[in-house]
mmCIF file of C-alpha atoms in Angstrom:
data_model
loop_
_atom_site.group_PDB
_atom_site.id
_atom_site.type_symbol
_atom_site.label_atom_id
_atom_site.label_comp_id
_atom_site.label_asym_id
_atom_site.label_seq_id
_atom_site.Cartn_x
_atom_site.Cartn_y
_atom_site.Cartn_z
ATOM 1 C CA LYS A 1 -0.277 5.505 13.285
ATOM 2 C CA ALA A 2 -1.963 8.862 13.378
ATOM 3 C CA GLY A 3 0.078 11.642 11.904
ATOM 4 C CA VAL A 4 1.199 14.763 13.423
ATOM 5 C CA THR A 5 -1.619 17.010 14.348
ATOM 6 C CA GLN A 6 -1.684 20.766 15.097
ATOM 7 C CA THR A 7 -4.295 22.945 16.654
ATOM 8 C CA PRO A 8 -5.709 25.215 15.694
ATOM 9 C CA ARG A 9 -5.478 25.199 12.007
ATOM 10 C CA TYR A 10 -6.255 28.962 11.646
ATOM 11 C CA LEU A 11 -5.923 31.732 13.961
ATOM 12 C CA ILE A 12 -6.467 35.516 13.827
ATOM 13 C CA LYS A 13 -5.160 37.736 16.450
ATOM 14 C CA THR A 14 -4.407 41.494 16.793
ATOM 15 C CA ARG A 15 -1.096 43.165 17.550
ATOM 16 C CA GLY A 16 0.090 42.958 21.133
ATOM 17 C CA GLN A 17 -1.829 39.816 21.856
ATOM 18 C CA GLN A 18 -0.132 36.553 22.686
ATOM 19 C CA VAL A 19 -1.050 33.057 21.054
ATOM 20 C CA THR A 20 -0.355 29.523 21.869
ATOM 21 C CA LEU A 21 -0.112 26.705 19.284
ATOM 22 C CA SER A 22 -0.170 23.153 19.931
ATOM 23 C CA CYS A 23 1.385 20.117 18.266
ATOM 24 C CA SER A 24 0.735 16.411 18.947
ATOM 25 C CA PRO A 25 3.594 14.240 17.538
ATOM 26 C CA ILE A 26 3.407 10.810 16.113
ATOM 27 C CA SER A 27 2.990 8.146 18.803
ATOM 28 C CA GLY A 28 6.605 7.110 20.070
ATOM 29 C CA HIS A 29 8.278 10.328 18.587
ATOM 30 C CA ARG A 30 10.299 12.210 21.263
ATOM 31 C CA SER A 31 11.402 15.084 19.201
ATOM 32 C CA VAL A 32 9.338 18.024 18.272
ATOM 33 C CA SER A 33 10.556 20.977 16.084
ATOM 34 C CA TRP A 34 8.810 24.212 15.196
ATOM 35 C CA TYR A 35 9.307 26.147 11.944
ATOM 36 C CA GLN A 36 8.000 29.420 10.750
ATOM 37 C CA GLN A 37 7.160 29.721 7.002
ATOM 38 C CA THR A 38 6.700 32.911 5.253
ATOM 39 C CA PRO A 39 6.793 33.773 1.631
ATOM 40 C CA GLY A 40 9.743 36.095 2.022
ATOM 41 C CA GLN A 41 11.911 34.095 4.430
ATOM 42 C CA GLY A 42 10.885 30.664 3.489
ATOM 43 C CA LEU A 43 11.191 27.950 6.229
ATOM 44 C CA GLN A 44 12.938 29.138 9.336
ATOM 45 C CA PHE A 45 13.783 26.849 12.361
ATOM 46 C CA LEU A 46 12.479 28.124 15.637
ATOM 47 C CA PHE A 47 13.360 25.351 18.088
ATOM 48 C CA GLU A 48 13.449 21.722 18.768
ATOM 49 C CA TYR A 49 12.468 19.819 22.050
ATOM 50 C CA PHE A 50 13.637 16.394 22.852
ATOM 51 C CA SER A 51 12.343 14.514 25.965
ATOM 52 C CA GLU A 52 10.987 17.753 27.520
ATOM 53 C CA THR A 53 14.360 19.784 26.931
ATOM 54 C CA GLN A 54 15.105 22.276 24.315
ATOM 55 C CA ARG A 55 17.773 20.781 22.343
ATOM 56 C CA ASN A 56 18.299 23.154 19.530
ATOM 57 C CA LYS A 57 17.233 26.844 18.922
ATOM 58 C CA GLY A 58 16.988 29.086 15.937
ATOM 59 C CA ASN A 59 17.563 32.771 15.731
ATOM 60 C CA PHE A 60 14.223 34.198 16.879
ATOM 61 C CA PRO A 61 13.545 36.790 19.550
ATOM 62 C CA GLY A 62 12.618 35.706 23.104
ATOM 63 C CA ARG A 63 8.925 36.585 22.412
ATOM 64 C CA PHE A 64 8.891 33.023 20.675
ATOM 65 C CA SER A 65 8.901 30.283 23.262
ATOM 66 C CA GLY A 66 8.018 26.698 23.704
ATOM 67 C CA ARG A 67 7.759 23.627 25.903
ATOM 68 C CA GLN A 68 7.197 20.016 25.608
ATOM 69 C CA PHE A 69 5.285 17.922 27.952
ATOM 70 C CA SER A 70 5.910 14.398 29.280
ATOM 71 C CA ASN A 71 3.643 12.831 26.540
ATOM 72 C CA SER A 72 5.771 14.592 23.892
ATOM 73 C CA ARG A 73 3.146 16.968 23.061
ATOM 74 C CA SER A 74 4.530 20.504 22.493
ATOM 75 C CA GLU A 75 3.199 24.037 22.681
ATOM 76 C CA MET A 76 4.604 27.124 21.155
ATOM 77 C CA ASN A 77 3.838 30.531 22.453
ATOM 78 C CA VAL A 78 4.339 33.991 20.766
ATOM 79 C CA SER A 79 3.880 36.943 23.089
ATOM 80 C CA THR A 80 3.297 40.673 21.994
ATOM 81 C CA LEU A 81 2.443 39.650 18.502
ATOM 82 C CA GLU A 82 3.810 41.891 15.696
ATOM 83 C CA LEU A 83 2.207 42.086 12.029
ATOM 84 C CA GLY A 84 5.500 40.166 10.846
ATOM 85 C CA ASP A 85 4.551 37.292 13.002
ATOM 86 C CA SER A 86 1.843 36.241 10.427
ATOM 87 C CA ALA A 87 2.898 33.185 8.939
ATOM 88 C CA LEU A 88 2.362 29.352 8.707
ATOM 89 C CA TYR A 89 3.811 27.692 11.803
ATOM 90 C CA LEU A 90 4.810 24.114 11.167
ATOM 91 C CA CYS A 91 5.457 21.406 13.526
ATOM 92 C CA ALA A 92 7.471 18.288 12.776
ATOM 93 C CA SER A 93 8.136 15.129 14.906
ATOM 94 C CA SER A 94 10.841 12.617 14.749
ATOM 95 C CA GLN A 95 12.301 9.809 16.841
ATOM 96 C CA GLY A 96 15.163 12.391 17.634
ATOM 97 C CA GLN A 97 17.909 9.923 17.679
ATOM 98 C CA GLY A 98 19.336 7.055 15.904
ATOM 99 C CA LYS A 99 19.833 6.417 12.206
ATOM 100 C CA HIS A 100 16.265 7.514 11.136
ATOM 101 C CA ASN A 101 15.883 10.918 12.300
ATOM 102 C CA GLU A 102 13.437 12.066 9.470
ATOM 103 C CA GLN A 103 10.985 14.556 10.403
ATOM 104 C CA PHE A 104 7.293 14.168 9.752
ATOM 105 C CA PHE A 105 5.334 17.370 9.394
ATOM 106 C CA GLY A 106 1.885 18.476 10.624
ATOM 107 C CA PRO A 107 -0.351 20.402 8.411
ATOM 108 C CA GLY A 108 0.559 23.684 10.067
ATOM 109 C CA THR A 109 -1.359 26.639 12.004
ATOM 110 C CA ARG A 110 -2.088 29.631 9.808
ATOM 111 C CA LEU A 111 -1.565 32.744 12.061
ATOM 112 C CA THR A 112 -2.848 36.164 10.821
ATOM 113 C CA VAL A 113 -2.015 39.160 12.954
ATOM 114 C CA LEU A 114 -4.046 42.201 12.311
ATOM 115 C CA ALA B 1 27.738 28.069 8.933
ATOM 116 C CA GLN B 2 25.980 25.503 7.061
ATOM 117 C CA SER B 3 23.626 26.578 4.348
ATOM 118 C CA VAL B 4 21.408 25.110 1.559
ATOM 119 C CA THR B 5 20.902 26.902 -1.918
ATOM 120 C CA GLN B 6 18.163 26.068 -4.244
ATOM 121 C CA PRO B 7 19.120 28.356 -7.161
ATOM 122 C CA ASP B 8 15.778 28.056 -9.073
ATOM 123 C CA ILE B 9 12.806 29.850 -7.314
ATOM 124 C CA HIS B 10 10.295 28.697 -10.066
ATOM 125 C CA ILE B 11 10.523 26.040 -12.647
ATOM 126 C CA THR B 12 7.974 25.181 -15.414
ATOM 127 C CA VAL B 13 7.984 21.897 -17.367
ATOM 128 C CA SER B 14 5.541 20.263 -19.569
ATOM 129 C CA GLU B 15 3.612 17.142 -18.357
ATOM 130 C CA GLY B 16 5.685 14.071 -19.308
ATOM 131 C CA ALA B 17 8.908 15.938 -19.493
ATOM 132 C CA SER B 18 11.942 15.155 -17.379
ATOM 133 C CA LEU B 19 12.668 17.134 -14.310
ATOM 134 C CA GLU B 20 15.702 18.177 -12.263
ATOM 135 C CA LEU B 21 15.726 20.550 -9.250
ATOM 136 C CA ARG B 22 19.009 21.635 -8.014
ATOM 137 C CA CYS B 23 20.295 21.868 -4.463
ATOM 138 C CA ASN B 24 23.667 22.747 -3.234
ATOM 139 C CA TYR B 25 24.947 22.736 0.319
ATOM 140 C CA SER B 26 27.815 24.292 2.250
ATOM 141 C CA TYR B 27 29.480 22.191 4.834
ATOM 142 C CA GLY B 28 32.847 20.616 5.447
ATOM 143 C CA ALA B 29 31.539 17.193 6.296
ATOM 144 C CA THR B 30 29.009 14.993 4.533
ATOM 145 C CA PRO B 31 25.646 16.058 5.840
ATOM 146 C CA TYR B 32 22.214 14.406 6.075
ATOM 147 C CA LEU B 33 20.294 15.313 2.944
ATOM 148 C CA PHE B 34 16.548 15.400 2.447
ATOM 149 C CA TRP B 35 14.024 16.516 -0.086
ATOM 150 C CA TYR B 36 10.569 17.460 0.900
ATOM 151 C CA VAL B 37 7.460 18.346 -1.078
ATOM 152 C CA GLN B 38 4.771 20.834 0.029
ATOM 153 C CA SER B 39 1.383 20.885 -1.708
ATOM 154 C CA PRO B 40 -0.628 24.122 -1.367
ATOM 155 C CA GLY B 41 -2.109 24.440 2.122
ATOM 156 C CA GLN B 42 -0.385 21.383 3.316
ATOM 157 C CA GLY B 43 2.666 20.526 5.490
ATOM 158 C CA LEU B 44 5.764 18.997 4.227
ATOM 159 C CA GLN B 45 6.059 15.394 2.998
ATOM 160 C CA LEU B 46 9.420 13.645 2.888
ATOM 161 C CA LEU B 47 10.380 12.436 -0.636
ATOM 162 C CA LEU B 48 13.768 10.847 0.181
ATOM 163 C CA LYS B 49 16.922 11.130 2.328
ATOM 164 C CA TYR B 50 20.499 10.433 2.053
ATOM 165 C CA PHE B 51 22.472 9.353 5.136
ATOM 166 C CA SER B 52 25.313 7.354 3.662
ATOM 167 C CA GLY B 53 26.015 4.464 1.342
ATOM 168 C CA ASP B 54 24.643 4.592 -2.247
ATOM 169 C CA THR B 55 24.762 8.004 -3.681
ATOM 170 C CA LEU B 56 21.726 7.527 -5.892
ATOM 171 C CA VAL B 57 18.644 7.508 -3.656
ATOM 172 C CA GLN B 58 15.149 6.454 -4.610
ATOM 173 C CA GLY B 59 12.129 8.010 -3.153
ATOM 174 C CA ILE B 60 8.429 8.128 -3.303
ATOM 175 C CA LYS B 61 6.296 9.148 -6.187
ATOM 176 C CA GLY B 62 8.914 8.171 -8.801
ATOM 177 C CA PHE B 63 11.640 10.701 -7.539
ATOM 178 C CA GLU B 64 15.339 10.000 -7.057
ATOM 179 C CA ALA B 65 18.299 12.187 -6.166
ATOM 180 C CA GLU B 66 21.992 11.864 -6.433
ATOM 181 C CA PHE B 67 24.513 13.008 -3.868
ATOM 182 C CA LYS B 68 27.771 14.274 -5.380
ATOM 183 C CA ARG B 69 30.316 15.115 -2.845
ATOM 184 C CA SER B 70 32.680 16.803 -5.272
ATOM 185 C CA GLN B 71 30.022 19.218 -6.397
ATOM 186 C CA SER B 72 28.308 19.555 -2.860
ATOM 187 C CA SER B 73 25.057 18.829 -4.541
ATOM 188 C CA PHE B 74 21.964 16.704 -4.022
ATOM 189 C CA ASN B 75 19.607 17.232 -7.151
ATOM 190 C CA LEU B 76 16.239 15.857 -7.304
ATOM 191 C CA ARG B 77 15.179 14.223 -10.622
ATOM 192 C CA LYS B 78 12.081 12.538 -12.112
ATOM 193 C CA PRO B 79 11.908 11.110 -15.621
ATOM 194 C CA SER B 80 8.437 11.983 -16.429
ATOM 195 C CA VAL B 81 6.384 14.634 -14.400
ATOM 196 C CA HIS B 82 2.643 14.397 -13.876
ATOM 197 C CA TRP B 83 0.374 17.318 -13.397
ATOM 198 C CA SER B 84 0.004 16.215 -9.665
ATOM 199 C CA ASP B 85 3.722 16.933 -9.144
ATOM 200 C CA ALA B 86 2.896 20.633 -9.106
ATOM 201 C CA ALA B 87 4.028 21.917 -5.662
ATOM 202 C CA GLU B 88 6.897 23.373 -3.866
ATOM 203 C CA TYR B 89 10.097 21.316 -3.217
ATOM 204 C CA PHE B 90 12.431 21.885 -0.427
ATOM 205 C CA CYS B 91 16.103 20.477 -0.005
ATOM 206 C CA ALA B 92 17.290 20.371 3.534
ATOM 207 C CA VAL B 93 20.515 19.388 5.335
ATOM 208 C CA GLY B 94 21.202 18.100 8.787
ATOM 209 C CA LEU B 95 24.668 17.939 10.237
ATOM 210 C CA SER B 96 24.205 15.024 12.582
ATOM 211 C CA ARG B 97 21.393 12.826 13.785
ATOM 212 C CA GLY B 98 20.357 15.130 16.629
ATOM 213 C CA ASP B 99 20.930 18.377 14.975
ATOM 214 C CA LYS B 100 18.548 20.878 13.601
ATOM 215 C CA ILE B 101 17.709 20.713 9.922
ATOM 216 C CA ILE B 102 18.308 23.759 7.616
ATOM 217 C CA PHE B 103 15.858 24.069 4.651
ATOM 218 C CA GLY B 104 16.485 25.855 1.348
ATOM 219 C CA LYS B 105 14.127 28.524 0.193
ATOM 220 C CA GLY B 106 12.424 26.059 -2.080
ATOM 221 C CA THR B 107 11.622 25.596 -5.714
ATOM 222 C CA ARG B 108 8.051 25.976 -6.822
ATOM 223 C CA LEU B 109 7.221 23.612 -9.875
ATOM 224 C CA HIS B 110 4.703 24.521 -12.343
ATOM 225 C CA ILE B 111 3.412 21.732 -14.918
ATOM 226 C CA LEU B 112 2.071 22.820 -18.400
ATOM 227 C CA PRO B 113 -0.578 20.574 -19.744
#
């Protein structure tokens, strides 16, 4: 099976712009979670989508949003970018239920906000 | 609220030496516990997980972890490290099968030749 893929891998934006990141989960996985990773804050949970519905949400402002499509692919959008949004954004997929709910991570999208 | 603590930000060991990375969690019930590894510029890879049963869990790459309920700990061990083990290691906890997973801040492992 192909792993989790994220596009683009690298992105440079300026303050005030918006950005959309994409994540394709492992085939058969219905859950997609998003994380922000920065040197200062570590890995922080953004949100999780399961069967096109947001199931869990972290403590991020409303500028951060996401959605999931019927094929389980997910997008994350950040509006009105701030310098502090520079981070590695990781996507993880899992079956989302049952005993084996371990997450499989993609390589991440490195976002730089200038 | 549940939390995960990895007390050591950096650890340095010599190649061939044994390794133990500490992880403590805070939660009233028995959570689901995970250890992940992240190499530079890469995503996270699952090393091992504990859901229930035997408290000593074997993982990939020769790693193991032991769940100790009385100490709320899930420490990661390896008897002999290799230079390729240099990476950042994350402990994580999930409350239930459908719940979000909370990660610790990570421990960066350095290997001396």
